[in-house]
Short mmCIF file of C-alpha atoms in Angstrom, two decimals:
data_model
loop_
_atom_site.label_atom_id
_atom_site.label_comp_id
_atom_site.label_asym_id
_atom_site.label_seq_id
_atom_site.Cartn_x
_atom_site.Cartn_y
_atom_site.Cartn_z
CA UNK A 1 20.46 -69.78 -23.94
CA UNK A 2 22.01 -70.41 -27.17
CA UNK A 3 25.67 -69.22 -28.80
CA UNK A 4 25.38 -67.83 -32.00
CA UNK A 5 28.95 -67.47 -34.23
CA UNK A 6 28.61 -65.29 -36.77
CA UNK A 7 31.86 -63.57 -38.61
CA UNK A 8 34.17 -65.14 -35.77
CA UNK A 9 32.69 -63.76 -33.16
CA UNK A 10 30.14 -65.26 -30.41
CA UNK A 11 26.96 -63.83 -29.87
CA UNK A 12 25.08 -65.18 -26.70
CA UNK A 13 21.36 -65.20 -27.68
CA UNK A 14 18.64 -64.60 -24.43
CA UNK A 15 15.72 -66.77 -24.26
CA UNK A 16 13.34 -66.70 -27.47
CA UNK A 17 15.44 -64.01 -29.01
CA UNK A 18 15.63 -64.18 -32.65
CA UNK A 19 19.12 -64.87 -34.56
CA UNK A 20 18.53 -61.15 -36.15
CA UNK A 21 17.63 -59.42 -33.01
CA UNK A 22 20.41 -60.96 -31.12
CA UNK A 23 22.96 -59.59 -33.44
CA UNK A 24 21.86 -56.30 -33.77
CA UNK A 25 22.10 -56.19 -29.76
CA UNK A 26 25.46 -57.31 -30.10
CA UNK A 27 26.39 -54.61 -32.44
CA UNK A 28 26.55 -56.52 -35.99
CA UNK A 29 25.24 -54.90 -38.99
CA UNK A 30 22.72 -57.19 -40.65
CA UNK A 31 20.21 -55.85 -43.07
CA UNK A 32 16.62 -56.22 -42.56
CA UNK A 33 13.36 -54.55 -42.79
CA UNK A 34 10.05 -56.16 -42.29
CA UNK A 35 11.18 -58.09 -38.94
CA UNK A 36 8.23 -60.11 -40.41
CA UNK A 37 9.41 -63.15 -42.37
CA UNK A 38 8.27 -61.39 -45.44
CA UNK A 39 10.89 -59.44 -47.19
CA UNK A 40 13.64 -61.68 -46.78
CA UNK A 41 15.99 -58.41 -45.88
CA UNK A 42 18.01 -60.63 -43.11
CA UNK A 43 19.01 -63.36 -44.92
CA UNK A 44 21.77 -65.37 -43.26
CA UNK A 45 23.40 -68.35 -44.09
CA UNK A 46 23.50 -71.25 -41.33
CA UNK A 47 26.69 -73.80 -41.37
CA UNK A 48 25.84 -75.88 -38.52
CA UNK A 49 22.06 -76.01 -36.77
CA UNK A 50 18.83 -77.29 -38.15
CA UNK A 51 16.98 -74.05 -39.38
CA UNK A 52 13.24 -74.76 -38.33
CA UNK A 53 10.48 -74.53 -41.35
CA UNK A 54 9.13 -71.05 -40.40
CA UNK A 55 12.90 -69.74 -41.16
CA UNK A 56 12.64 -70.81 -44.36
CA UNK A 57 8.87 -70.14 -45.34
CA UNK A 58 8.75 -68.77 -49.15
CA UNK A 59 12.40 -69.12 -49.60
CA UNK A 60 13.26 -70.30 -52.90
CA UNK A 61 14.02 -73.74 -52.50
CA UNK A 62 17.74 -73.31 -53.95
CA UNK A 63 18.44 -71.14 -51.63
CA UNK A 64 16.55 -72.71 -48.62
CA UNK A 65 18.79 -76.06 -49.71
CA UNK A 66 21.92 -74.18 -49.46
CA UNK A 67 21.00 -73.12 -45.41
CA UNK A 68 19.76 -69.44 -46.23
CA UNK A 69 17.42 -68.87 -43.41
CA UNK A 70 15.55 -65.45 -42.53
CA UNK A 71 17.38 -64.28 -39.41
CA UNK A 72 14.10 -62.69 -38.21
CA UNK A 73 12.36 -66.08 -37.73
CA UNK A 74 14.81 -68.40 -35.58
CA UNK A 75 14.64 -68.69 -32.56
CA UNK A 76 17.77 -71.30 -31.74
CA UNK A 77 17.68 -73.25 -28.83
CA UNK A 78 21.26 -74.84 -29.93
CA UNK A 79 24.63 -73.39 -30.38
CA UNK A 80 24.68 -73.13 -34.18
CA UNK A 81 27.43 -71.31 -36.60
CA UNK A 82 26.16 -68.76 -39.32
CA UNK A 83 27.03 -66.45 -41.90
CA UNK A 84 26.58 -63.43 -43.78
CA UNK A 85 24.41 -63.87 -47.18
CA UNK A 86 26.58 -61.13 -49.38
CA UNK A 87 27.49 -63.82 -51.65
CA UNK A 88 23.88 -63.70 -52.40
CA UNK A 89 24.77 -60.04 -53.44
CA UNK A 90 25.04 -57.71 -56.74
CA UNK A 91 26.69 -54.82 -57.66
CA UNK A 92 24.45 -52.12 -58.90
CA UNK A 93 24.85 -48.57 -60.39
CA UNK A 94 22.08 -45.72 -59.91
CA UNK A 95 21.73 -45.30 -63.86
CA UNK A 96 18.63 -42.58 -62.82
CA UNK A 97 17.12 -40.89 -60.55
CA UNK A 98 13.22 -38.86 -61.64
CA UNK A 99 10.65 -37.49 -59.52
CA UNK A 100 7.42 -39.18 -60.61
CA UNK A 101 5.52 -36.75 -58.22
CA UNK A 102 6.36 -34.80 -54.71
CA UNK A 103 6.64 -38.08 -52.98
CA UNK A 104 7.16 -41.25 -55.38
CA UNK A 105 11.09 -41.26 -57.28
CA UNK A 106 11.38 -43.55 -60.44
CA UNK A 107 14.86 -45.04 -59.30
CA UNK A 108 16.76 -47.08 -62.28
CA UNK A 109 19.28 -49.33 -61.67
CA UNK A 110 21.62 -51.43 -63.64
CA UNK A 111 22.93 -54.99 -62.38
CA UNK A 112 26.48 -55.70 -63.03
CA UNK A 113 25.78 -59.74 -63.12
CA UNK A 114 23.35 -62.20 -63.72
CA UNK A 115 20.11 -60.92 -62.06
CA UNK A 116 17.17 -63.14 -62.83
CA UNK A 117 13.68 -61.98 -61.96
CA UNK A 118 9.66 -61.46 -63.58
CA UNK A 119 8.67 -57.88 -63.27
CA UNK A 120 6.46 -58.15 -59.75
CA UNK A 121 8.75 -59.56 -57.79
CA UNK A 122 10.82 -57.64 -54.77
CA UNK A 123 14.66 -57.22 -54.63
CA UNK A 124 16.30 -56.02 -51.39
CA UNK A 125 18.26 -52.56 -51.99
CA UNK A 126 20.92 -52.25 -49.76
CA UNK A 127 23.01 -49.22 -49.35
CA UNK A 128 27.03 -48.64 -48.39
CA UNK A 129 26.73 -49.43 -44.78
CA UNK A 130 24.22 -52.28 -44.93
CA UNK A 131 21.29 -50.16 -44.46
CA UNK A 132 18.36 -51.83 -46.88
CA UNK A 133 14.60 -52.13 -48.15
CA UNK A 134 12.35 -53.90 -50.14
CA UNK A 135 11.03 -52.35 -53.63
CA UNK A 136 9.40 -54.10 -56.18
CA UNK A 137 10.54 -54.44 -59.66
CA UNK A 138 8.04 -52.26 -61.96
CA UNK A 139 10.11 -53.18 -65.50
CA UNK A 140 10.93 -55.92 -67.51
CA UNK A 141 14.15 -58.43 -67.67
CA UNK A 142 13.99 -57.49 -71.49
CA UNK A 143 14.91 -53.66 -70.35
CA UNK A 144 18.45 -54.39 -69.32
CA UNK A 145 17.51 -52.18 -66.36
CA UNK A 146 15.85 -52.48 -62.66
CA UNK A 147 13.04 -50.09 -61.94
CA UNK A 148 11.80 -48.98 -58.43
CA UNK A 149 9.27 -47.16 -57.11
CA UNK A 150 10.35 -45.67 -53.94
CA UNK A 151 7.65 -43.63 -51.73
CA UNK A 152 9.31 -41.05 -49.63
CA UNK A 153 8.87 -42.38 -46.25
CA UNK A 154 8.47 -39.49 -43.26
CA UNK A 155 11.86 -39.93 -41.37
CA UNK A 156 12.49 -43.04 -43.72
CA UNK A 157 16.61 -43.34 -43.86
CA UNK A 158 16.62 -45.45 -47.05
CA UNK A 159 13.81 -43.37 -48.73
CA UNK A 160 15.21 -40.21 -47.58
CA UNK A 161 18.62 -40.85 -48.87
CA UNK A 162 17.53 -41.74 -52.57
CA UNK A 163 15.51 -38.61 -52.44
CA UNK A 164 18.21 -36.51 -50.93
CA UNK A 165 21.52 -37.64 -51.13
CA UNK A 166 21.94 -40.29 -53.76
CA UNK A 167 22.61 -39.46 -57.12
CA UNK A 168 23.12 -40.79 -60.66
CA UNK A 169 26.19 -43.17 -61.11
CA UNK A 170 26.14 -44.03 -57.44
CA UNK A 171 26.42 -48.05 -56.32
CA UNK A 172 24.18 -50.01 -53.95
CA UNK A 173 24.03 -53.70 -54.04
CA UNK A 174 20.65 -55.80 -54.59
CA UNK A 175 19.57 -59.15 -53.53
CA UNK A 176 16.96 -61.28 -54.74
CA UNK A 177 14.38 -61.35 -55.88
CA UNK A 178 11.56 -62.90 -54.05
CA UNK A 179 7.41 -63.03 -54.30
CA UNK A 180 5.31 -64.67 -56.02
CA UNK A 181 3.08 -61.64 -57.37
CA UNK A 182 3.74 -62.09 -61.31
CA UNK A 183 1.93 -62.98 -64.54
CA UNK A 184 2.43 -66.68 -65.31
CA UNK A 185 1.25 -67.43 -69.20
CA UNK A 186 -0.62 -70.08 -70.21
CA UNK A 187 -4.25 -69.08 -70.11
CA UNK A 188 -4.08 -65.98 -72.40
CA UNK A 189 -7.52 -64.87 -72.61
CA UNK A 190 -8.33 -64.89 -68.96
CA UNK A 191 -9.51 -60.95 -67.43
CA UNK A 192 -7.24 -60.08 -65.41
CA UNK A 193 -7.86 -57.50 -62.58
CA UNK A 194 -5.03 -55.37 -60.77
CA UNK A 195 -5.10 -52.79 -57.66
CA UNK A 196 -2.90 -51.36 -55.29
CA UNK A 197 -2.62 -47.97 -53.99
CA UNK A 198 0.66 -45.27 -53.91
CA UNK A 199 3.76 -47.70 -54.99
CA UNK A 200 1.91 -50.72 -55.45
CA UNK A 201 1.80 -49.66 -58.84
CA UNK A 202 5.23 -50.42 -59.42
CA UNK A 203 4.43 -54.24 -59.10
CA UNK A 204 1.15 -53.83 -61.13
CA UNK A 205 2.72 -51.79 -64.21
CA UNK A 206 5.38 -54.35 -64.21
CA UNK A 207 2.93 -57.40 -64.31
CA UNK A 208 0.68 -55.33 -67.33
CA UNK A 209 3.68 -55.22 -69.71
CA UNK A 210 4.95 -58.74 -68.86
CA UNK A 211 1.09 -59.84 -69.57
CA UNK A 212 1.23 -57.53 -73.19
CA UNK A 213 4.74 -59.11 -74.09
CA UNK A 214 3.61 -62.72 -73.45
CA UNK A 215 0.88 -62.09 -76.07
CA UNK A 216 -2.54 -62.17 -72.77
CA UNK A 217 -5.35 -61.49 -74.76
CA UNK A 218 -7.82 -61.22 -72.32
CA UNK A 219 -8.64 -58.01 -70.90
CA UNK A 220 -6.73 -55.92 -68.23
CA UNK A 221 -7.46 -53.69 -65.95
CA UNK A 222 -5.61 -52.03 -63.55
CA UNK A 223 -7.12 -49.86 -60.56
CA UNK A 224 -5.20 -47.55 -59.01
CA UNK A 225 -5.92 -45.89 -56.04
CA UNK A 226 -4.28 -42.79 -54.21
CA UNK A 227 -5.84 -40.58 -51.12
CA UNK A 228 -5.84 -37.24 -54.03
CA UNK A 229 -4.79 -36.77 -57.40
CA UNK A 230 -1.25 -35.87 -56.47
CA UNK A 231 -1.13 -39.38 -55.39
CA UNK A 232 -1.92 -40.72 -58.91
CA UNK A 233 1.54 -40.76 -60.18
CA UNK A 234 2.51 -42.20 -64.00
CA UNK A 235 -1.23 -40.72 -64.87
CA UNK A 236 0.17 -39.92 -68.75
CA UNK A 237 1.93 -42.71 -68.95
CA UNK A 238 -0.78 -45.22 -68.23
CA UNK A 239 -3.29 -43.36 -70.11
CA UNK A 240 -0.91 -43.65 -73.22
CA UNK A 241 -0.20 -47.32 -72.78
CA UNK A 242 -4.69 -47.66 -72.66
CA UNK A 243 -5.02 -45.60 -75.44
CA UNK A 244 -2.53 -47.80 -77.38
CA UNK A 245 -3.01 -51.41 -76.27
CA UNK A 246 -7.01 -51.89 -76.94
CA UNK A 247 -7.27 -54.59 -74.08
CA UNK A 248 -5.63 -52.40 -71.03
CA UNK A 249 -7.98 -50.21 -69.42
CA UNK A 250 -7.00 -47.96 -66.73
CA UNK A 251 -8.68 -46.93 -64.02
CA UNK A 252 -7.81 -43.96 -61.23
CA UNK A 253 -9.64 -44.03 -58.01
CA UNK A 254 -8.80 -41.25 -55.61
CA UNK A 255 -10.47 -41.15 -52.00
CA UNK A 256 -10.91 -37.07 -51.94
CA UNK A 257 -10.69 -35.06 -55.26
CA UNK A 258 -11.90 -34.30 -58.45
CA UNK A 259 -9.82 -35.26 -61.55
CA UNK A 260 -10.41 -39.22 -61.37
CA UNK A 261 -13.43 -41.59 -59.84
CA UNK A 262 -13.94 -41.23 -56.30
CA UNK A 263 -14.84 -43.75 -53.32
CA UNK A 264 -12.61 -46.90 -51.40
CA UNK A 265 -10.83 -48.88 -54.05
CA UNK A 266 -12.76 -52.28 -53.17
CA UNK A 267 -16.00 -50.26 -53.13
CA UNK A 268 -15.45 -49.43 -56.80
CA UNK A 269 -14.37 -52.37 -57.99
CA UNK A 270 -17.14 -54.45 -55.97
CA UNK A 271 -19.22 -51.59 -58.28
CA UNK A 272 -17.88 -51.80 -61.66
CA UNK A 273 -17.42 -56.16 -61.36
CA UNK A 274 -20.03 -57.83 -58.83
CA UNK A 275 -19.01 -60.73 -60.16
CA UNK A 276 -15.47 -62.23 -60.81
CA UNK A 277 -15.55 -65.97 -61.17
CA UNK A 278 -13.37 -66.50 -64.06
CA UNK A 279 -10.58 -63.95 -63.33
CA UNK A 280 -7.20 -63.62 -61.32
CA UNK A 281 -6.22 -60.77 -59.08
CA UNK A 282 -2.74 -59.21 -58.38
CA UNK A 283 -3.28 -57.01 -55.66
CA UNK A 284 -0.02 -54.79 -54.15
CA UNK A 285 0.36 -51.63 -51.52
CA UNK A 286 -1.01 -51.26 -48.32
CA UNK A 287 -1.88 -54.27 -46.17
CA UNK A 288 -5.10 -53.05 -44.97
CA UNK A 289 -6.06 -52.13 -48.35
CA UNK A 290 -4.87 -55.67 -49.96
CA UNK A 291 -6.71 -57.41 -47.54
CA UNK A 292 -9.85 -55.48 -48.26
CA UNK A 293 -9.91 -56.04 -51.42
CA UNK A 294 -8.87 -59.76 -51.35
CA UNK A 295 -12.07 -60.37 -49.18
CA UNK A 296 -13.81 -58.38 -51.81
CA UNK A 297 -13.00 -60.30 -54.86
CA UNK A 298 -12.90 -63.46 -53.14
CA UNK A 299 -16.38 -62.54 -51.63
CA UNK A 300 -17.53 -61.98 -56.15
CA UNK A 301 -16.13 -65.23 -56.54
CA UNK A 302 -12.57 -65.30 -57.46
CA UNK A 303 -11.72 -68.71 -56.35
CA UNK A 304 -8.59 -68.06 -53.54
CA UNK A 305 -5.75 -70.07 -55.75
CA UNK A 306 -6.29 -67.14 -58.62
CA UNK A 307 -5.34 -64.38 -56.07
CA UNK A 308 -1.82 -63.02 -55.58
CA UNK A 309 -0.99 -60.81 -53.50
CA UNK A 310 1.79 -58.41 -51.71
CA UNK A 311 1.19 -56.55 -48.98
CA UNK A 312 4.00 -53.53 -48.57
CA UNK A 313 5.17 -53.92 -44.71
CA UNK A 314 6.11 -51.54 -43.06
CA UNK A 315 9.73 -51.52 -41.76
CA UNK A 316 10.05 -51.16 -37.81
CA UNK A 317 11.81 -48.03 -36.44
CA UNK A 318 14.78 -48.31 -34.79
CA UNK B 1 -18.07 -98.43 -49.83
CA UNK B 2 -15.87 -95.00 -50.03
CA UNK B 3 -16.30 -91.94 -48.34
CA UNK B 4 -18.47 -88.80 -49.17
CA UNK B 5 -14.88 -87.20 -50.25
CA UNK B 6 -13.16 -89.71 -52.44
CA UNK B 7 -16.83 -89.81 -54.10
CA UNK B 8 -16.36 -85.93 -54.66
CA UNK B 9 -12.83 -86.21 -55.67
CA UNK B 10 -10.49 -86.06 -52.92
CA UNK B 11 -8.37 -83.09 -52.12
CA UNK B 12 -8.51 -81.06 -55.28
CA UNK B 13 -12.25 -81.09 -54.44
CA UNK B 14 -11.58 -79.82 -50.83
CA UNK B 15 -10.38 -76.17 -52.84
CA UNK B 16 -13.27 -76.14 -54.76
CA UNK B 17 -15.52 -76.41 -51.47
CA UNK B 18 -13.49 -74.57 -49.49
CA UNK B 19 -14.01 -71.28 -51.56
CA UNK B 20 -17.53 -72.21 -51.60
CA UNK B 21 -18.12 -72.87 -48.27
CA UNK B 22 -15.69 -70.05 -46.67
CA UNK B 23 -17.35 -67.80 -48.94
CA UNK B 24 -20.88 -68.27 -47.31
CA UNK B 25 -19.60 -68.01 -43.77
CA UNK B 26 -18.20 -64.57 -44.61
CA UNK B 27 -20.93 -63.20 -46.19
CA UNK B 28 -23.11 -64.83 -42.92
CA UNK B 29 -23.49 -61.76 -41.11
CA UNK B 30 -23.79 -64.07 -37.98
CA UNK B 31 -20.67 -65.38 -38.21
CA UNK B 32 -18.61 -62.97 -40.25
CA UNK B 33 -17.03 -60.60 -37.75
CA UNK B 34 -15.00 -64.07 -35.94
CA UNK B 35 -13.18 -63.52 -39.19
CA UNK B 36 -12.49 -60.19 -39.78
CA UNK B 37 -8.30 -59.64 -39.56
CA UNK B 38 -7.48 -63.46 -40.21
CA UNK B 39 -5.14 -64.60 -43.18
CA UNK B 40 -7.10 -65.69 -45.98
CA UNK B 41 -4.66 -68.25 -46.71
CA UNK B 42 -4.21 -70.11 -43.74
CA UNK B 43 -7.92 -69.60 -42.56
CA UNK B 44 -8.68 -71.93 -46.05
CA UNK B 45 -6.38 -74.41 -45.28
CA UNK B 46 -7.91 -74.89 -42.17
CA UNK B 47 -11.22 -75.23 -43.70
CA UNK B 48 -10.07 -77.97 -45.87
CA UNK B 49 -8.99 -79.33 -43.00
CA UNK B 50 -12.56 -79.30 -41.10
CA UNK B 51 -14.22 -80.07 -44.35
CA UNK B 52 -12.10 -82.90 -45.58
CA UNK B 53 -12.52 -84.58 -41.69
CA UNK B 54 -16.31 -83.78 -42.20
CA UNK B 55 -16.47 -85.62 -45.35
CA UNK B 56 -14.78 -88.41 -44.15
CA UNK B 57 -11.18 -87.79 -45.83
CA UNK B 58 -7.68 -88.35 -44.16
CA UNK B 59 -7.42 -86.09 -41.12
CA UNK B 60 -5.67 -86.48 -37.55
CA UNK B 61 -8.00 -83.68 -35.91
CA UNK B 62 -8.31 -84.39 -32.42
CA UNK B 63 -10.54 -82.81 -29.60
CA UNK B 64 -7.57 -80.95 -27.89
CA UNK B 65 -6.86 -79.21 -31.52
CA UNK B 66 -10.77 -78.04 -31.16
CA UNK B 67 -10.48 -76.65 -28.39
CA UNK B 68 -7.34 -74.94 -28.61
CA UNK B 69 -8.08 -73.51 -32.05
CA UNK B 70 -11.77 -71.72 -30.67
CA UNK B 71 -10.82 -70.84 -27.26
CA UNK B 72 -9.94 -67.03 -28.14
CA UNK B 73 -13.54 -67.37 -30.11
CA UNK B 74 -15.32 -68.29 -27.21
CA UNK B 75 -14.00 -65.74 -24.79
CA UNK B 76 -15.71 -63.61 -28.05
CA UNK B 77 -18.58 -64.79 -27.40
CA UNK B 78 -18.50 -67.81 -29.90
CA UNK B 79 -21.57 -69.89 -28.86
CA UNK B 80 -24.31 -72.48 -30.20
CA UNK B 81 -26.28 -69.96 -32.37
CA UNK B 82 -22.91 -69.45 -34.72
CA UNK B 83 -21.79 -73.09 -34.37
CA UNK B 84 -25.52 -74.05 -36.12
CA UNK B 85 -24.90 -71.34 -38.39
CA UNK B 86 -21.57 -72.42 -39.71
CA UNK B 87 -23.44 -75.97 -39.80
CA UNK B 88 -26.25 -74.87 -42.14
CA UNK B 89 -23.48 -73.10 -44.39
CA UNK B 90 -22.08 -77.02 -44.56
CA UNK B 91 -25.07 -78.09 -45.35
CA UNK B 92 -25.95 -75.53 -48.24
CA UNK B 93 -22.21 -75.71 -49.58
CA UNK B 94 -22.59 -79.77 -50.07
CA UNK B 95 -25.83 -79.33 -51.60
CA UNK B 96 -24.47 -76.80 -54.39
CA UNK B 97 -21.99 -79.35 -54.67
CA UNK B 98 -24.61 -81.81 -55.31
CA UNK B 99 -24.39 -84.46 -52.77
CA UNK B 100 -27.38 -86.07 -52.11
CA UNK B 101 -29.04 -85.37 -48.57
CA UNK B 102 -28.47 -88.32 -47.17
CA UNK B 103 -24.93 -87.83 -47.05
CA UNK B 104 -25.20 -84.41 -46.32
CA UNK B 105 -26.73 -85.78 -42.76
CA UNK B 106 -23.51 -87.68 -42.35
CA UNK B 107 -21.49 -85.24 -42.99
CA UNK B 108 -23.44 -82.98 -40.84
CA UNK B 109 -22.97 -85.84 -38.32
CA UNK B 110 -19.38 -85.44 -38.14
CA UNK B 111 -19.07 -82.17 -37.62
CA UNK B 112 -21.70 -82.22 -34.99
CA UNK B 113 -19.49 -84.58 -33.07
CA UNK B 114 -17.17 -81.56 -32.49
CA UNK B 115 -19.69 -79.29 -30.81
CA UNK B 116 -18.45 -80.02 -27.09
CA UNK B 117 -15.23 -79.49 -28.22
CA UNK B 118 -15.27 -76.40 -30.08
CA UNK B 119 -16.61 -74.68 -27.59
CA UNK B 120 -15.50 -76.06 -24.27
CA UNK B 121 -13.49 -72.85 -23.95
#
């Protein structure tokens, strides 16, 4: 059994408990999410200890260097000293709030400081009391402004409250970002394929301007897939941006309805490109879905290195 | 005289096989279901791993890792028919590759060794 000091205080941690899971027992408020090691919501910052590799997988190495660990991974079999990562912190403002459809809000925000990121990437929101998610970043640095897509989660307390209760001019804090899912230049006229379904999109519209700023010439196309048309959220928008940029083609795939192409997202795309060698993939949403279709374009011969991916997991209840 | 991988290139041409080669064993209806829910990622880098002992790169596999690494696969049911049929998918990914067949037995060779071992269970 290990002691864990965190704030002052002493936390006694039971046998393979995590750090995270041994505060929250002890009544600490730490933020965190996927309890996964993936959305680097429980951040902490170790003084003393040797933070094993797994604590620190996909952790920018600056921050990694500096003893950031994600609580949600270490199991310590030492006594080891450890503190909050709010330095790591920004001030935000709610600049707005618009319902893209019944279920998905557009939420804008504006960083007070220095806020580097590439449209793709994930930022941890984190309301008042601690309380916080991951969202991906749908807009460009250029914008002066974050963009998030935020699904309205069934009991979700973060989702809920931005539907609900927040409202324009309100703070929150964001930390980040993190992920690897963004357009890198330097081989302009490769195709480039994107999919995701509900608020993957967010990821996927921000990695289709970043590609149209940096000059890709190639084409693009970006499938998006929703259970019904409701689903298919930004539908205008897209369609404009298409009609207007001659090598962006957008396609909607809905599972049940009329309005746009029907079938399982892979199943279409395995249709309309049996053959991929040549291309890269970003692929965002649902895990079950991502991993579908990264066996499917990896199966029409996208080598494995031009795949990116980002699985949206789900947040435990508690 | 240097090994079947420095010959193809060393470790950059591990990737190049690997997507070849894990390719095949997916689409290997045989095979394919021991695979179904893995991570993509770390599934590859274990096939570089296999492949790059197989062609007789650096490795430090050892029988215990073999055994430990199938054991959930043979309480599936993994068993000599699928360990032939990931060697034939080897076989055909080192001969789109090019190597000439009597190198492909060698390779074979090696990863034959690990039969007993893979599934001991």
């Amino acid at each position: 059994m290990a002691s864990i000091e965190f704030e002052g205080k002493r936390f006694a941690s039971f046998d393979a408990e995590t750090v995270l899971d041994t505060l929250l027992r002890g009544g600490a408020a730490i933020p965190n999410a996927c309890r996964a090691g993936a959305c680097q919501a429980c951040l902490l910052r170790a003084s003393t200890g040797s933070v094993p590799a797994e604590a620190r997988l996909g952790l920018h190495p600056a921050l990694a260097g500096q003893g950031y660990f994600l609580s949600c991974q270490w199991k310590p079999q030492e006594d080891i000293v450890i503190a909050s990562a709010g330095a790591l912190d920004r001030e935000a403002s709610i600049l707005t709030l618009q319902k893209l459809s019944p279920t998905v809000l557009r939420v804008r925000l504006r960083v007070e400081s220095e806020f580097s990121f590439r449209a793709g990437q994930y930022l941890t929101l984190i309301r008042h009391d601690g309380l916080a998610r991951p969202y991906s970043i749908a807009s460009l640095p250029e914008s002066g402004m974050l963009e998030l897509h935020v699904r309205r989660i069934p009991e979700g307390r973060l989702s809920g409250w931005l539907f609900d209760e927040a409202s324009e001019g309100g703070r929150v804090r964001v930390r980040g970002p993190a992920g690897n899912c963004f357009y890198l230049p330097g081989n302009p006229d490769q195709p480039l394929l994107l999919a995701g379904t509900g608020t993957g999109l967010a990821p996927l519209y921000g990695i289709v301007q970043d590609a149209l700023r940096q000059g890709h010439r190639g084409g693009i196309v970006l499938y998006h897939g929703a259970l019904n048309d409701e689903g298919l959220y930004m539908r205008e928008e897209l369609q404009a941006l298409a009609a207007a940029e001659g090598s962006f083609r957008y396609e909607p795939v809905v599972l049940e309805g009329s309005a746009a192409r029907t079938g399982r997202l892979e199943q279409v795309i395995a249709a309309d490109h049996p053959k991929l060698a040549g291309w890269r993939a970003f692929l965002c949403g649902d895990p079950a879905i991502v991993a579908a279709l990264k066996k499917k374009v990896f199966l029409s011969g996208m080598p494995l290195r031009e795949i990116y991916s980002d699985p949206f997991l789900p947040a435990p209840c508690n | 005289m240097s090994s079947i991988y420095e010959q193809l290139g060393g470790a950059p041409a591990m990737d190049a096989a690997v997507d070849i080669f894990y390719r095949k064993v997916l689409a290997d209806e045989r095979i394919a279901h021991f695979f179904e829910g893995v991570d993509m990622e770390k599934q590859a880098a274990k096939q570089k791993a296999f492949l790059t002992m197989a062609l007789g790169g650096p490795n430090n596999y050892t029988g215990q890792d073999m055994r430990r690494a199938h054991a959930h696969l043979v309480q599936r049911g993994l068993n000599e028919s699928h360990f032939n049929a990931v060697m034939e998918n080897l076989g055909a990914t080192l001969m789109e590759l090019g190597v000439p067949p009597e190198l492909i037995a060698k390779a074979a060779e090696v990863a034959l060794s690990t039969k007993n071992d893979v599934l001991a269970g």
